[in-house]
mmCIF file of C-alpha atoms in Angstrom:
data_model
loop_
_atom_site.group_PDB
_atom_site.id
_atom_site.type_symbol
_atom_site.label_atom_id
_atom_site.label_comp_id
_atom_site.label_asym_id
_atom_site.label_seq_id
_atom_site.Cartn_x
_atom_site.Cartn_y
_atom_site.Cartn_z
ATOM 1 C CA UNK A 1 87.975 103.844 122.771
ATOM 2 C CA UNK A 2 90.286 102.700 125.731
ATOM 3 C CA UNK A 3 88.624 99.352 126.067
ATOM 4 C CA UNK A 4 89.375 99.191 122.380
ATOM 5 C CA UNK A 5 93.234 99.396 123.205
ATOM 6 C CA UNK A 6 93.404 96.859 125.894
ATOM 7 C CA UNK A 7 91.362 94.587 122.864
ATOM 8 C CA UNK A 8 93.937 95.204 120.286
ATOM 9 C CA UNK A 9 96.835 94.951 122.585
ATOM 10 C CA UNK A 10 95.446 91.456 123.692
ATOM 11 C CA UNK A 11 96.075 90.232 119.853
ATOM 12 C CA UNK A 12 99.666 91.414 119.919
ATOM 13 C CA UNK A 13 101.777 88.871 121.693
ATOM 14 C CA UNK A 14 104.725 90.815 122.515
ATOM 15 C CA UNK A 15 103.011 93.655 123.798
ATOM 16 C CA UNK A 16 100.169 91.737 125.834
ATOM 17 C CA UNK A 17 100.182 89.347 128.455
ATOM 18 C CA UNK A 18 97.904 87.077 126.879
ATOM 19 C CA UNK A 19 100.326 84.762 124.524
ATOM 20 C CA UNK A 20 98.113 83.234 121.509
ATOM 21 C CA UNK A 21 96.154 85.337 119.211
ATOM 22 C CA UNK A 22 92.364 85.675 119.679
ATOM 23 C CA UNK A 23 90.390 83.788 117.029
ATOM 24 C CA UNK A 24 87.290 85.657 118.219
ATOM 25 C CA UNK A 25 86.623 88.081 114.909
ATOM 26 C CA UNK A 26 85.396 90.440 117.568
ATOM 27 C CA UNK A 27 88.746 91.902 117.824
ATOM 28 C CA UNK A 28 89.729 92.018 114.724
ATOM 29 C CA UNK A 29 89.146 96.063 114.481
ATOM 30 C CA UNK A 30 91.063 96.338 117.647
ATOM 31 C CA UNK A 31 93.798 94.486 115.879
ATOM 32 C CA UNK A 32 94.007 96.531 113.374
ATOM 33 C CA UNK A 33 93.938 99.402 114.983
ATOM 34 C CA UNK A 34 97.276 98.164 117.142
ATOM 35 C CA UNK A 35 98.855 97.458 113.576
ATOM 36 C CA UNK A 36 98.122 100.769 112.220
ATOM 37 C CA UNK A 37 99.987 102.715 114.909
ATOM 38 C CA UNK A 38 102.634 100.076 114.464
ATOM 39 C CA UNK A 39 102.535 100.141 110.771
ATOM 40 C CA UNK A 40 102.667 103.923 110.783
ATOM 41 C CA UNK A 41 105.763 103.935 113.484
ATOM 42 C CA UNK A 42 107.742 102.059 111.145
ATOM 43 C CA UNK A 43 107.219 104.012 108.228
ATOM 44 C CA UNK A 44 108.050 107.317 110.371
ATOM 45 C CA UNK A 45 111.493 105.481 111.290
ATOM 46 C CA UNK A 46 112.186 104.315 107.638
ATOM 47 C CA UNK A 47 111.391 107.709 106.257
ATOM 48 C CA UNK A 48 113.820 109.573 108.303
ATOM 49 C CA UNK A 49 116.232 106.929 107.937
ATOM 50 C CA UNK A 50 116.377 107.522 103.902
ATOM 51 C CA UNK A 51 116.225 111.631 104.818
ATOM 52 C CA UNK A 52 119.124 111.431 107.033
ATOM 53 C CA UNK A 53 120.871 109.157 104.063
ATOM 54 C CA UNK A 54 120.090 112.173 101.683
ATOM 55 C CA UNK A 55 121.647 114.574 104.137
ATOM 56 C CA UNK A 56 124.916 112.466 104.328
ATOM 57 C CA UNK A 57 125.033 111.750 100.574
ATOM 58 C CA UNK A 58 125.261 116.220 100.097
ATOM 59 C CA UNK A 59 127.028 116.830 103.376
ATOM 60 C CA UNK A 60 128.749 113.895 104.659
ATOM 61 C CA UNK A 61 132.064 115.154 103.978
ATOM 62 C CA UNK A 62 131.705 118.594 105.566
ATOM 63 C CA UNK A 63 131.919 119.446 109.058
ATOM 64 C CA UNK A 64 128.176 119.023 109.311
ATOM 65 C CA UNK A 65 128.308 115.354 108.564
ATOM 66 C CA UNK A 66 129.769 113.748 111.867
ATOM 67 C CA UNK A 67 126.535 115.392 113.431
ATOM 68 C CA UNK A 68 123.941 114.392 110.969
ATOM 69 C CA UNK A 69 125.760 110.879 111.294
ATOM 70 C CA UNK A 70 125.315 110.984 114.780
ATOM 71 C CA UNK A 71 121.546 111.237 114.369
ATOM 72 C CA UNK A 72 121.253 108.581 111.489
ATOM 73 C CA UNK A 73 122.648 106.231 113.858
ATOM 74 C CA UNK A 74 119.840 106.577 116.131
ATOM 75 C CA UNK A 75 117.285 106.396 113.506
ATOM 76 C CA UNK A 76 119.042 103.207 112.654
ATOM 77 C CA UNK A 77 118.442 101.631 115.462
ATOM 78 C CA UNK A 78 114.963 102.645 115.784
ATOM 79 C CA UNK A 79 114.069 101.363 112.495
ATOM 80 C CA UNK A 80 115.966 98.204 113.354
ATOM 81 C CA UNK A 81 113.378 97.715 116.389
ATOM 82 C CA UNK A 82 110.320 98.489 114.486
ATOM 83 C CA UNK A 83 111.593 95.841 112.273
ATOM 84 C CA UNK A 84 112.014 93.211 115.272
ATOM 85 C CA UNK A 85 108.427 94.169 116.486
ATOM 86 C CA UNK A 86 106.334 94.253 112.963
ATOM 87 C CA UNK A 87 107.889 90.716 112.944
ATOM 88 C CA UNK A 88 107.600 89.398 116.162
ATOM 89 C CA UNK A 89 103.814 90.360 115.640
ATOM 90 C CA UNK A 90 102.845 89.511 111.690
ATOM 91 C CA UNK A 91 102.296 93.438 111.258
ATOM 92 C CA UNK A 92 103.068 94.052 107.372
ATOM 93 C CA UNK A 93 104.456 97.215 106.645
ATOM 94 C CA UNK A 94 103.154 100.131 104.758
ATOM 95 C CA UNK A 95 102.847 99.293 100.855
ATOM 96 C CA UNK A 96 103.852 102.706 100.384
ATOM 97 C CA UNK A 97 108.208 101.976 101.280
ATOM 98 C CA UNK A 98 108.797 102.237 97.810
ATOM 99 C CA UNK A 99 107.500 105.908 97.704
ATOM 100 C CA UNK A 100 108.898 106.911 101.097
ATOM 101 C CA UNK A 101 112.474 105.630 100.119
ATOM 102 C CA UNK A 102 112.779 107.748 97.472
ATOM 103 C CA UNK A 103 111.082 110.685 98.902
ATOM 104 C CA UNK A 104 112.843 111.008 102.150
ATOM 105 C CA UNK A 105 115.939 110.730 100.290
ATOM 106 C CA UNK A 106 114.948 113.304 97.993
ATOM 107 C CA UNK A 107 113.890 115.427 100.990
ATOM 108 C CA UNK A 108 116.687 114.855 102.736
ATOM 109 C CA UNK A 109 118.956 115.878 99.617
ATOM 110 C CA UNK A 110 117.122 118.499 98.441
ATOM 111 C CA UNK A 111 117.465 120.218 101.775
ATOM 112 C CA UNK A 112 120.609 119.716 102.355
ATOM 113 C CA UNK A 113 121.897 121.025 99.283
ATOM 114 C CA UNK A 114 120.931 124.776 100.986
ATOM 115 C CA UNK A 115 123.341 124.073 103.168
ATOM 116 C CA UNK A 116 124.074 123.371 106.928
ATOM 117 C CA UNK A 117 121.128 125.217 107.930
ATOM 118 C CA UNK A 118 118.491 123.616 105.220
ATOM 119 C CA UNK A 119 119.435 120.275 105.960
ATOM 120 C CA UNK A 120 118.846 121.158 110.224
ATOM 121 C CA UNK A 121 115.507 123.126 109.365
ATOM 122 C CA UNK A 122 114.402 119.727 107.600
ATOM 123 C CA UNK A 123 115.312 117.771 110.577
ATOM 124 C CA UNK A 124 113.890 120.149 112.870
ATOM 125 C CA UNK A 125 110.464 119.806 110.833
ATOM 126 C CA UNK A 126 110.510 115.789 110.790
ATOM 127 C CA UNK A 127 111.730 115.189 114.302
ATOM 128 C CA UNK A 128 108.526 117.625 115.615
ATOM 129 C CA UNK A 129 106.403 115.946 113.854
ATOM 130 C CA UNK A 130 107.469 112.248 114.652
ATOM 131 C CA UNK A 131 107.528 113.657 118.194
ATOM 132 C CA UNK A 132 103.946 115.133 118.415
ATOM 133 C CA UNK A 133 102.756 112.383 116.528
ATOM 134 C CA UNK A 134 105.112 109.994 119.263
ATOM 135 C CA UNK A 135 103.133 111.843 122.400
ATOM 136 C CA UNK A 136 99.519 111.527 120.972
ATOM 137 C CA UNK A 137 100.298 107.554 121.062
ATOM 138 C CA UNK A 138 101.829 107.976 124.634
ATOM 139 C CA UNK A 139 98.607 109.651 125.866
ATOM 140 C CA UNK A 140 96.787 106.942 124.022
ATOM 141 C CA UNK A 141 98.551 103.951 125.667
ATOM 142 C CA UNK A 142 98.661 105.675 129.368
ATOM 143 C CA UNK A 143 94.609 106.313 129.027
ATOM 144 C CA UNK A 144 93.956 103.063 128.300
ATOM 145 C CA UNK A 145 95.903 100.076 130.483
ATOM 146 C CA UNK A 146 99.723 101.184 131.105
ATOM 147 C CA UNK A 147 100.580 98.289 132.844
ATOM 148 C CA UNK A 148 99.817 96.350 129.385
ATOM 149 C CA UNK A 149 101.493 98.475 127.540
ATOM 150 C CA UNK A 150 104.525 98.883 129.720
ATOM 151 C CA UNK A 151 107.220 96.874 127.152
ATOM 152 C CA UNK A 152 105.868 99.479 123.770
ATOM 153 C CA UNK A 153 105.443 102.516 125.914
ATOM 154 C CA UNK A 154 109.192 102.512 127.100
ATOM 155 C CA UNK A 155 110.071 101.677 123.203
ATOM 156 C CA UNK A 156 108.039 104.965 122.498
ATOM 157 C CA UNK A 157 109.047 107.152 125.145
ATOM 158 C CA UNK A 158 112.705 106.653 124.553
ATOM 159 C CA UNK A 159 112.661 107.025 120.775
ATOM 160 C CA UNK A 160 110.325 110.209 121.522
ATOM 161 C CA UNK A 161 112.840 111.414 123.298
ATOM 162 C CA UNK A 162 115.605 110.907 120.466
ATOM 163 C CA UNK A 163 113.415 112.475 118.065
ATOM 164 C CA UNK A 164 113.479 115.673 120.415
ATOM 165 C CA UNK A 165 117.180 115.657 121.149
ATOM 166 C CA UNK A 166 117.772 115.529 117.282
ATOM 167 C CA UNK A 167 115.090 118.139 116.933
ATOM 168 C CA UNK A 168 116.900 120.631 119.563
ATOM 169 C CA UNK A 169 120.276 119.755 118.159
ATOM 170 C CA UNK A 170 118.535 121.540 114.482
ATOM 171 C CA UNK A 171 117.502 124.662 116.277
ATOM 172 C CA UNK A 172 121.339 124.964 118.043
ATOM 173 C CA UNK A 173 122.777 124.455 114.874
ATOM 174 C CA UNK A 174 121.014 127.327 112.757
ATOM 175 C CA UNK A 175 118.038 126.259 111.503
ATOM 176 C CA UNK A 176 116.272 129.190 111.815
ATOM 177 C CA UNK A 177 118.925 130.844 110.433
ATOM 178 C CA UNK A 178 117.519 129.643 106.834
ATOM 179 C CA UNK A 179 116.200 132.488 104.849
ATOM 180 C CA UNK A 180 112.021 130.609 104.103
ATOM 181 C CA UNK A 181 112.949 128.619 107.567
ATOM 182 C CA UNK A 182 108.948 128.683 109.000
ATOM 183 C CA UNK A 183 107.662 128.232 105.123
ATOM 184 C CA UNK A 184 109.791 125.015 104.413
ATOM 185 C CA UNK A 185 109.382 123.949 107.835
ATOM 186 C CA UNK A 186 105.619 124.479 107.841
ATOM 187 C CA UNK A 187 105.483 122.271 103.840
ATOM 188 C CA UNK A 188 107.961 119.850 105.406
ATOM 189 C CA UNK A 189 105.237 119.205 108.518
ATOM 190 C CA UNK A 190 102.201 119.465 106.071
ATOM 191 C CA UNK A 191 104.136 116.255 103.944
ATOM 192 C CA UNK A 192 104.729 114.480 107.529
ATOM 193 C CA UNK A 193 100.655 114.822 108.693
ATOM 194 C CA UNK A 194 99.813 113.080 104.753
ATOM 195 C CA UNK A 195 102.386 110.540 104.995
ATOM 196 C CA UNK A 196 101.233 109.600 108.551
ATOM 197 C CA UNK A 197 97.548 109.281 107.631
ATOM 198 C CA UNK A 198 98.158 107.372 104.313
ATOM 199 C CA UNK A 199 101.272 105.140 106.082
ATOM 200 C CA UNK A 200 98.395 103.819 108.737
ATOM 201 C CA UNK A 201 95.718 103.029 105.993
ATOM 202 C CA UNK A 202 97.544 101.471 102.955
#
């Protein structure tokens, strides 16, 4: 399985050192492989980008909304280098956009419209999630060549480490204060795990 990393890495251009693609169809599974997780990353980003945009569109006028602005910045920015890298390295995006654009907004909404403390127990549940799923790529990368990886691995670390800031600023503003807080945050997580296995395959 690590060999099979430093393979699919050596396909990616910007995230190799090697700097044409290898014709040999011996690495096209490794190839795919790198495109899932960066297929997947992208959706993650784009998904909590169109939450964050339901949270505004319900709260963006109360006192809440300067901090959940604060966030969507940052996922801006992510999803704007996700974008850079799917291009830089021919890696199309999920088909499923469509479905995640109106569904994180809905999420997003729907949460927020319990108030301060629905829309941070949603955030709390997404940002977890991207996180764990953010650290099982880390460990991934750092088994298998880190020196390769170096340029992605700083990409993931840092945005890991958003992800958990945004995810500690739910739990300081009152998430668990949300009467159903660990039964929405336990659906919300369930929804993250599906999206993240179909976003990597379709």
């Amino acid at each position: 399985a690590n060999t099979g990393w430093m393979l699919a890495a050596a396909s990616i251009p910007s995230l190799a050192t090697d700097s044409q693609l290898d014709p040999c169809p011996d690495f096209s599974l490794e190839k795919e492989m790198m495109h899932r997780m960066l297929r997947v990353d992208h959706a993650g980003e784009y998904g909590a980008n169109r939450i964050y945009a339901g949270q505004m569109a319900v709260l963006g006028r109360s006192r809440t909304g300067p901090l959940i602005q604060q966030m969507w910045d940052q996922e801006k920015k992510h999803l704007s280098k996700f974008n850079e890298i799917l291009a830089e390295n021919r890696v199309r995006p999920t088909a499923l956009l469509p479905l995640w654009n109106l569904a994180g907004f809905v999420l997003g909404a729907s949460t927020a419209l319990l108030g301060k403390e629905g829309a941070m127990a949603c955030t709390v549940a997404v940002e977890e999630s991207i996180s764990e799923h953010y650290n099982s790529q880390i460990r991934a990368l750092m088994e298998s060549d880190p020196e390769r990886y170096t340029e992605l691995l700083q990409v993931i670390k840092e945005f890991r480490d958003d992800e958990m800031d945004h995810h500690d600023t739910g739990l300081e503003h009152d998430a668990e204060s949300l009467p159903g807080y660990w039964l929405l945050k336990n659906a919300i997580q369930l929804g993250c795990k599906a999206a993240i296995y179909v976003s990597q395959r379709v």
